[in-house]
Amino acid sequence: MATVSFPSLSREETSILATLRQASGLSRAELARRTGFGRTLLEARLDALRQLDLVSQAGMGESSGGKKPELVSFRKEAGYLASVDLGQQTLAVGITNLNAEIVVQITAPTELRKGPDAVLSEVVGLIEEAIVQSGVGREQIWGIGMGLPGPVDPQSGRPISPPVMPGWHAFPVRDYLERELRWPATIDNDVNVMAVGEQWAGLGRSVEIFLYVKTGPGIGCGVVCRGRIYRGANGCAGEIGHSALPSNDGVCQCGKIGCLEAFAGAKALARAAEEMARAGQSRYLASIFRRQGRLTAEDLATAVGHGDSAALELVGRAGTVIGEQLSYLVNFFNPSLIVLGGGVADLGDLLLASVRETIYRCSLPSATKEIMVQRSVLDDEAGLIGAAAVQIVDRYRLVNFT
Ligand SMILES: [Zn+2]
C-alpha cells in the first residue's frame, strides 16, 4: 500500500519511528530494548509500518554469536514536506524528506508590508518552483509548515496582532495555503518553529527544558518545556523583543518606545553603526558607509572581525542587554540550555561571550550551575527544518523525539 499523507499512527508506531529516525538501522532486539516493547507487539507494529511503506530492511547487522540480525530502518523518503520560513525581509522555502532533511531550498527577498495576499502568492509561486527543482511529485508531499514573524493562534493558523506585520492580523494564512496548495498546513510563530528545528536536529535534542533565542531584525524566544513548545494562553509566549528596557528610548517597529528589539535588533544595530560612522567614532565603518551609503548588521560583524573598537563596544553592549533580559528568564524558568540563533547571532563569539557573561553575572548561581549557552548549529536552516518538523511533532504529539 502506498503511503498516505499523515497516516494515523498508534503511540507505539510513532515511538518506533522516532527511535529509528536517528539510527541508520537497528536490529529488532535493539529496537525492542530502546522502545521497551515486547517482541510480539513490536512485530505487529513493524508490520503495520511496513504496510505504510514507512520502514524497510536495511541490510544485516553484526552477529553477536549466532545468525546476523536483519536491520530495520525508517524510510524517510516515504513522503516529503514543504517548508516555509517567512522573515521580515526574506522568504525561504524548502522541500524536505520526512526526517526534515532539506532536499531543495530557495530564498528570495520579500516585504511583509505588502500584505498577506501579495506575500502568500509569492510563497505559493516559490513552493511550486521548489517542487520542480526537487523532482519530488506533488502527490508525494504530505503537507506544508510555515513560520512567520509574529504571534499565531495555533488553532486557527491566523496571526494575532503581529507587531511587525501590518495588515496580517487574523488573516487566514492556513486556509489560504490549504486552498492554494491542497495540502494540510501548519502555521506557527517563526521562533517556535526554529526551536522545534533545534530540538529535531540541533543542540536541543533530548533537552527537556530550553530556550531558543532568535536575534535578527526582531528578537524572540521559543520556549521548550518538558519537550514541548510552550505557546502561552494566546500564542504570544516568548515575545521578549517587545519588553521595554528602562535605559532605552528608541522607537520600535511595534510603535512602542524602548523595546529590546529597538536597541539590540539587527536594524537598530545597523542604525547605531551608521551614527558611529557619521560621528567619526569608527574609521572602518565610516569608510564602508561612504561607499555604500548605508550599513547593515553584516557590516558591523565585519568591523568586529577587524577588531574595530567602536564596533566591539556596540556589539558587547547589545550582548549585555540581551543577556540581562535572558537572566530574568533564567531565574524564572531555569532552562538547562539557551540556544542563540538568527542574523545578529552571526556577530559571533563576541556577542555570545557577552550574552553568556551577563547571564552568569545576573542570574542565581543555582540556576546557572549547569546551564549551557550556545550558538545554534543549524545556521539559517533552523527555520526550514523546524517548519517541516513541526508538522510531524504537532500531529503525532512527539516529545523528546530521539
Ligand atoms: Zn516593540
PDB file of C-alpha atoms and ligand atoms in Angstrom, residues 163-164 241-244 251-262, ligand 1:
ATOM      1  CA  PRO A 163       3.684  43.897  15.772  1.00  0.00           C
ATOM      2  CA  VAL A 164       5.729  43.967  12.544  1.00  0.00           C
ATOM      3  CA  GLY A 241      11.766  41.613  21.833  1.00  0.00           C
ATOM      4  CA  HIS A 242       8.955  43.935  22.863  1.00  0.00           C
ATOM      5  CA  SER A 243       9.777  44.160  26.556  1.00  0.00           C
ATOM      6  CA  ALA A 244      10.757  47.740  27.323  1.00  0.00           C
ATOM      7  CA  VAL A 251      11.116  53.791  18.821  1.00  0.00           C
ATOM      8  CA  CYS A 252      10.263  50.186  17.972  1.00  0.00           C
ATOM      9  CA  GLN A 253       8.592  48.913  14.784  1.00  0.00           C
ATOM     10  CA  CYS A 254       5.659  47.906  17.008  1.00  0.00           C
ATOM     11  CA  GLY A 255       5.068  51.577  17.848  1.00  0.00           C
ATOM     12  CA  LYS A 256       6.176  51.327  21.483  1.00  0.00           C
ATOM     13  CA  ILE A 257       9.240  53.039  22.890  1.00  0.00           C
ATOM     14  CA  GLY A 258      12.258  51.349  24.424  1.00  0.00           C
ATOM     15  CA  CYS A 259      11.751  47.741  23.262  1.00  0.00           C
ATOM     16  CA  LEU A 260      14.727  45.352  23.426  1.00  0.00           C
ATOM     17  CA  GLU A 261      14.403  44.943  19.662  1.00  0.00           C
ATOM     18  CA  ALA A 262      14.726  48.715  19.164  1.00  0.00           C
TER      19      ALA A 262
HETATM   20 ZN    ZN B   1       8.404  46.675  20.136  1.00  0.00          ZN
END
